[in-house]
Coordinates of C-alpha atoms in Angstrom, one line a residue:
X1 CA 405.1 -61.5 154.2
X2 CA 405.7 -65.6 155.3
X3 CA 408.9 -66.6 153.6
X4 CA 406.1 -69.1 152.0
X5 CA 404.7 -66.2 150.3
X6 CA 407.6 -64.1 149.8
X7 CA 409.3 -66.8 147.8
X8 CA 406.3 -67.4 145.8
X9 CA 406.4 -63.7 144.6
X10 CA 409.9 -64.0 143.6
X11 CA 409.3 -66.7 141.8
X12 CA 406.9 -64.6 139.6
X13 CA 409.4 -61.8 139.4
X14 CA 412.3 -63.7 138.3
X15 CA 410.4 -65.5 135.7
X16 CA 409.0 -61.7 134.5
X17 CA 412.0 -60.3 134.9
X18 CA 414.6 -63.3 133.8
X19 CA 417.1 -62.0 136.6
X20 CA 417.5 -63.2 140.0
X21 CA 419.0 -59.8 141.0
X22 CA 416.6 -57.7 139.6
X23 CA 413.3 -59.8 141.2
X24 CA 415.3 -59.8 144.6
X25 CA 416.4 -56.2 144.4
X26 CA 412.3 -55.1 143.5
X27 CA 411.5 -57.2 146.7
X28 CA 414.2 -55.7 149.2
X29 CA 416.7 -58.7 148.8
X30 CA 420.0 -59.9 147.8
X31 CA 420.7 -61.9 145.3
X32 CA 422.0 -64.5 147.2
X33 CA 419.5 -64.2 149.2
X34 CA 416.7 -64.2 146.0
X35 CA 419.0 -67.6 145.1
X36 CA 418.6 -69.1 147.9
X37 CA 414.8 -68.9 148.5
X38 CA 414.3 -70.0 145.1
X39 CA 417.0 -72.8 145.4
X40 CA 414.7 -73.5 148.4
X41 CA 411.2 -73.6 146.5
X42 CA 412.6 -76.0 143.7
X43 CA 413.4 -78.3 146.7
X44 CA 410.3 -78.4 147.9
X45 CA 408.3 -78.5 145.0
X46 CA 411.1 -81.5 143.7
X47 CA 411.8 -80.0 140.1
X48 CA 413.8 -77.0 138.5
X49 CA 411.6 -74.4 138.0
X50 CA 414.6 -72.6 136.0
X51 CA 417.5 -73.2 133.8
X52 CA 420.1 -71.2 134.6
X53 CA 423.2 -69.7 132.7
X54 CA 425.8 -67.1 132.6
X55 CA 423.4 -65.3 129.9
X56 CA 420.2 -66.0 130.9
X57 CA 417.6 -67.3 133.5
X58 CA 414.7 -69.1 131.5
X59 CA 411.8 -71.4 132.7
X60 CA 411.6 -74.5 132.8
X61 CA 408.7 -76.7 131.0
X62 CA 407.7 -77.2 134.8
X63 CA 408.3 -73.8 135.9
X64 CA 406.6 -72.5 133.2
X65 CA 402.8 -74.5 134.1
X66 CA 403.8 -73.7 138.0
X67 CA 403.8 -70.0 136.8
X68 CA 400.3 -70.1 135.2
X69 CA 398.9 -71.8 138.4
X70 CA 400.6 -69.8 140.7
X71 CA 400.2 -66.3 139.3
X72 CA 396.3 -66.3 139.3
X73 CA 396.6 -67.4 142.8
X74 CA 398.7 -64.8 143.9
X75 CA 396.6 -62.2 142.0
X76 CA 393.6 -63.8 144.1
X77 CA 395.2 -63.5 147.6
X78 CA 395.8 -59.8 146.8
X79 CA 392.4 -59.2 145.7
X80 CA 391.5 -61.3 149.4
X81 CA 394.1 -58.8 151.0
X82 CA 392.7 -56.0 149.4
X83 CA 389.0 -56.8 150.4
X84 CA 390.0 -57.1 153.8
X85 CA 391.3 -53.8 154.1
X86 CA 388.0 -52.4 153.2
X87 CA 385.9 -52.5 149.8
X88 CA 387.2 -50.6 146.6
X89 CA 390.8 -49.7 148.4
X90 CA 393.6 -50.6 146.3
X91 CA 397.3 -51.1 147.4
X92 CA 400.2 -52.3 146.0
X93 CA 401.9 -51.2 142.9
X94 CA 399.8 -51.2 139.3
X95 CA 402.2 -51.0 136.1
X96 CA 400.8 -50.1 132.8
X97 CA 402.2 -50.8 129.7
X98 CA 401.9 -48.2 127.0
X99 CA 403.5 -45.9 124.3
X100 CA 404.5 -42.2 125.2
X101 CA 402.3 -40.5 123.4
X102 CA 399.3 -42.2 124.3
X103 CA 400.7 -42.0 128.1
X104 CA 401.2 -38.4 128.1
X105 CA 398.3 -37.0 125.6
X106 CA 395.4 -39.5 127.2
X107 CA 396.4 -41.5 129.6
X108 CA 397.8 -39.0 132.2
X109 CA 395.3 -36.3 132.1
X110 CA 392.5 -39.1 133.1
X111 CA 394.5 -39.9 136.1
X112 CA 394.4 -37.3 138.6
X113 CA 390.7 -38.8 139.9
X114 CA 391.5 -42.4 139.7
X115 CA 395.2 -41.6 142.1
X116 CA 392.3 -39.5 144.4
X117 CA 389.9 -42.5 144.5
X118 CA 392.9 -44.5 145.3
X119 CA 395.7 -43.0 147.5
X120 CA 397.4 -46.2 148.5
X121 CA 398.3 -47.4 145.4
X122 CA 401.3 -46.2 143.1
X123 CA 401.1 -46.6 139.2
X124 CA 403.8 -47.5 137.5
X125 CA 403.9 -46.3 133.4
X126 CA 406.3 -48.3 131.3
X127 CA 406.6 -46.3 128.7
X128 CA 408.2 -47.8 125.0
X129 CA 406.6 -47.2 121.8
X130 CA 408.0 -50.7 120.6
X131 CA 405.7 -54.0 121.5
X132 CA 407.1 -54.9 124.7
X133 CA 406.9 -58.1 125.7
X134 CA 404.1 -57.8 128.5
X135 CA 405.2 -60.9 130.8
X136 CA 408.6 -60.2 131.1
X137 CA 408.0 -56.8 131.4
X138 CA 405.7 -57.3 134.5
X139 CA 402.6 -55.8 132.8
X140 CA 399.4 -55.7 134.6
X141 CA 397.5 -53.8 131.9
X142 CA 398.7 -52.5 128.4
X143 CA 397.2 -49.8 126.3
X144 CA 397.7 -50.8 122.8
X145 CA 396.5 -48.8 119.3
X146 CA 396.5 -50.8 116.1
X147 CA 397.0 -54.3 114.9
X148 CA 397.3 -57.2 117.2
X149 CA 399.6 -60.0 117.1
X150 CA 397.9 -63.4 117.9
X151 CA 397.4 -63.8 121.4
X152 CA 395.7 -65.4 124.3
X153 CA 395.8 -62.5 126.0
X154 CA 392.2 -60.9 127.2
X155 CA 391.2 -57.9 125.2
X156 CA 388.8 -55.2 126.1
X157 CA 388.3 -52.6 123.6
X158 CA 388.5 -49.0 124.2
X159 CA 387.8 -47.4 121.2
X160 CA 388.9 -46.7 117.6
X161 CA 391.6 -43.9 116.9
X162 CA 391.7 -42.6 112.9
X163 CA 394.9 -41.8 111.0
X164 CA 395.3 -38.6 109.2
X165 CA 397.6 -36.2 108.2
X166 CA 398.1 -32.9 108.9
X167 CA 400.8 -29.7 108.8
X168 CA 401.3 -26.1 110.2
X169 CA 399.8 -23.2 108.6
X170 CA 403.8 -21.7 108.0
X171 CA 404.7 -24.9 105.9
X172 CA 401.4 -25.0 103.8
X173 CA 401.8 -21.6 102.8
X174 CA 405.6 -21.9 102.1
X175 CA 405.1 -25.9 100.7
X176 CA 401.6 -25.6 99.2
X177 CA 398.4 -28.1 100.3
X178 CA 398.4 -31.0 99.0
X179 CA 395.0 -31.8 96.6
X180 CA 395.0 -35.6 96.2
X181 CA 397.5 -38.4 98.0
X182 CA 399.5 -38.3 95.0
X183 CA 400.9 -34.6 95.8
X184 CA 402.7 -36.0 98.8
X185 CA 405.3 -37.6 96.9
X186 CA 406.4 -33.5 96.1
X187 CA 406.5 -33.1 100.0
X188 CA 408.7 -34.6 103.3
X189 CA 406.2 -36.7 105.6
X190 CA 407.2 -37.2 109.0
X191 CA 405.3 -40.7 109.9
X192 CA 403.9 -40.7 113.4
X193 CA 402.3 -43.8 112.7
X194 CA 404.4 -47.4 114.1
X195 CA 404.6 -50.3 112.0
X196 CA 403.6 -48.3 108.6
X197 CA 407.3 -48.4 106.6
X198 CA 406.7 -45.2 105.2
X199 CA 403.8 -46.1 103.0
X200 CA 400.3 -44.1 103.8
X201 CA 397.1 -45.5 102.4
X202 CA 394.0 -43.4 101.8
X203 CA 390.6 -44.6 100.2
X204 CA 387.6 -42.5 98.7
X205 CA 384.6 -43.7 96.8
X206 CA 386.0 -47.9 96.9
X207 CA 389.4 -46.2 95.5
X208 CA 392.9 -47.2 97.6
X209 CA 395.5 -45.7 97.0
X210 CA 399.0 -46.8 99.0
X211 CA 402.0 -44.0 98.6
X212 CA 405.6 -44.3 99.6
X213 CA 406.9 -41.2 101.3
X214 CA 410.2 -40.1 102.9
X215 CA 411.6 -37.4 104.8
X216 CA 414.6 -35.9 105.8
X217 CA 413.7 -36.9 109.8
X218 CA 412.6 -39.9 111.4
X219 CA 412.2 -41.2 115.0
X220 CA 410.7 -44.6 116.8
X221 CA 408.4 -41.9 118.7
X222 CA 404.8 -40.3 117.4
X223 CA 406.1 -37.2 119.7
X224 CA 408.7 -36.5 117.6
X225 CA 406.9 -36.5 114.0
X226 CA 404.1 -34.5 115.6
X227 CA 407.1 -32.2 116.8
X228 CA 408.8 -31.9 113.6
X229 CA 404.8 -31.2 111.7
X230 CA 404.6 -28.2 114.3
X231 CA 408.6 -26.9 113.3
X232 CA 407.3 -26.8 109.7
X233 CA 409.8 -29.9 108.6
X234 CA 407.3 -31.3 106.6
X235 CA 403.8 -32.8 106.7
X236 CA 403.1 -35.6 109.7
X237 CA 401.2 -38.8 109.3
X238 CA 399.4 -39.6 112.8
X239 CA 396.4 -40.8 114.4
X240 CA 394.1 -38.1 115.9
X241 CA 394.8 -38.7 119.5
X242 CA 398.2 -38.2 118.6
X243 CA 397.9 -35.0 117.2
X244 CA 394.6 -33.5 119.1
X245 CA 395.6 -30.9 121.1
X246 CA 397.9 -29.5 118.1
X247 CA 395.1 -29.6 115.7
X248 CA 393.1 -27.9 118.7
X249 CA 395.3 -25.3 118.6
X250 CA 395.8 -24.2 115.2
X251 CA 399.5 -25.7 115.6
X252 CA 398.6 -28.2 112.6
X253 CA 395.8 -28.5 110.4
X254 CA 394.4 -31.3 108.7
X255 CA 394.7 -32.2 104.8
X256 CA 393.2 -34.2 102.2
X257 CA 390.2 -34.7 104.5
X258 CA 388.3 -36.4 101.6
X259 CA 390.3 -39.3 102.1
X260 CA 389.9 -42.0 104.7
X261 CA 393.1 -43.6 106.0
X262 CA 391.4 -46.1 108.3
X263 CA 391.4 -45.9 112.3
X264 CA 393.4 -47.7 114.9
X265 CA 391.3 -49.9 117.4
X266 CA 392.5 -49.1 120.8
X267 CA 392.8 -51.8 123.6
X268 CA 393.2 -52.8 127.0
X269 CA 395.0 -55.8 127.2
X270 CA 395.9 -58.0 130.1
X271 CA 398.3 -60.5 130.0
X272 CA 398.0 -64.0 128.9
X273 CA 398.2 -66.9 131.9
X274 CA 398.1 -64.0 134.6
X275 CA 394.6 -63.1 136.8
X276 CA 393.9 -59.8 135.8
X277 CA 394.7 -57.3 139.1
X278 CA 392.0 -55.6 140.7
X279 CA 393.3 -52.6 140.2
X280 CA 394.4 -53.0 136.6
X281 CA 390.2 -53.9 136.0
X282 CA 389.7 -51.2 137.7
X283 CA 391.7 -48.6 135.9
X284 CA 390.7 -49.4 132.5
X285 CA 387.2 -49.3 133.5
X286 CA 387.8 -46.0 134.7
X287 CA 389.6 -45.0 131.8
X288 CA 387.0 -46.6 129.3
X289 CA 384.5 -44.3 131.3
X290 CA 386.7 -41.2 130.7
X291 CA 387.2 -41.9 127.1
X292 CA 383.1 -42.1 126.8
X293 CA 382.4 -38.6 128.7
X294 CA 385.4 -36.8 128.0
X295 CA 386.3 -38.0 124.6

């Protein structure tokens, strides 16, 4: 890589990463070494592209409208790079932003033919069930379930995911089955569902009705509600992909499935300002395929 081009990347890192020792050490360098080529690039382009302090490394205005032209350009070259090695081979490193459920329950068992297809590049899962934030994370592609903030990010939906609720055989036979959405305030629900503050809303025939539950465990993780359904803690609130293989099973059955509780849009989403990487388009179009035929 020309030191042109190698300082250009760590420009991009530093500004995703807001450290000049973790861009240099992801590139193989030092951070006096990152400092100095970046030290280097400002001189040359005759502006600060960062403010710098003992907290924090932040663009600048400048730095920040150098980033959105520079990124897409890079993304560009690579693609160039890319071509040149031969058509539909992808190198290079492709990190995916999504939550662990959706990582482990649908995500990873639709991999094994796209790693096959291609060999040279390495996928990168950044796992958090939170919303991280997908620039300075270094996101390429994000899998995202529910309700969007505002952005000018591109979108490409994936599908729609439905909420439910659900328990294991041993609990409704000890706890009872609930008949309407008003018998869950007698039970513990284990919400599976981000974002909801313990309230569950169901609908039948134009009727809504919103109910607060609690229960005696809680985690940031869908794995863990779905995990305390199955132990027979209580009953869990979850979307279907989040619960498939368990419901498969005989592990949890579903309840109240009179009611509706809505469904979760599911979407690929690629970062505002950035060119979208090859081979992020191309894994969610194989992913988007996989969904289809092997829903």
């Amino acid at each position: 890589m020309t030191d042109r081009l190698l300082a250009l990347t760590l420009f991009v890192r530093v500004a995703h990463t807001g450290s000049f020792s973790q861009a240099g050490k992801d590139l193989g360098l030092s951070q006096p070494s990152a400092s100095r080529l970046i030290a280097s690039l400002e001189r040359e382009v005759g502006t600060a592209l960062f403010a710098r302090s003992t907290r924090a490394v932040v663009l600048t205005e400048a730095g920040a409208d150098y980033l959105a032209k520079v990124e897409p350009a890079l993304a560009i070259l690579e693609e160039a790079t890319q071509a040149i090695h031969g058509k539909g081979v992808l190198r290079g490193v492709l990190r995916i932003g999504l939550s662990t459920s959706m990582a482990i329950r649908e995500v990873i068992p639709r991999l094994p033919g796209f790693i096959s297809k291609h060999p040279a590049l390495r996928i990168d899962l950044a796992m958090d069930d939170g919303r991280q934030d997908l620039i300075r994370s270094a996101i390429d592609v994000a899998i995202r379930s529910g309700k969007l903030e505002d952005s000018s990010a591109t979108l490409r939906r994936l599908g729609s995911n439905p909420l439910l609720i659900a328990a294991s055989p041993t609990y409704l036979k000890r706890a009872g089955c609930p008949k309407t959405p008003d018998d869950l305030l007698g039970h513990p629900v284990l919400i599976g569902v981000p974002g909801s503050n313990g309230v569950c809303f169901f609908e039948k025939n134009g009727r809504t009705v919103s109910i607060k539950v609690e229960a005696p465990l809680s985690g940031n993780i869908n794995e863990a509600a779905v995990a305390g359904g199955v132990a027979g803690i209580g009953i869990v609130a979850c979307s279907l992909w989040g619960c498939r293989a368990e419901l498969k099973s005989g592990a949890l059955v579903q309840i109240l499935k009179d009611w509706s509780m809505g469904a979760a849009d599911v979407n690929a989403i690629f970062p505002a300002g950035r060119g979208a990487k090859l081979a992020a388009r191309a894994f969610v179009e194989h992913f988007a395929k996989n969904l289809k035929t092997n829903p």
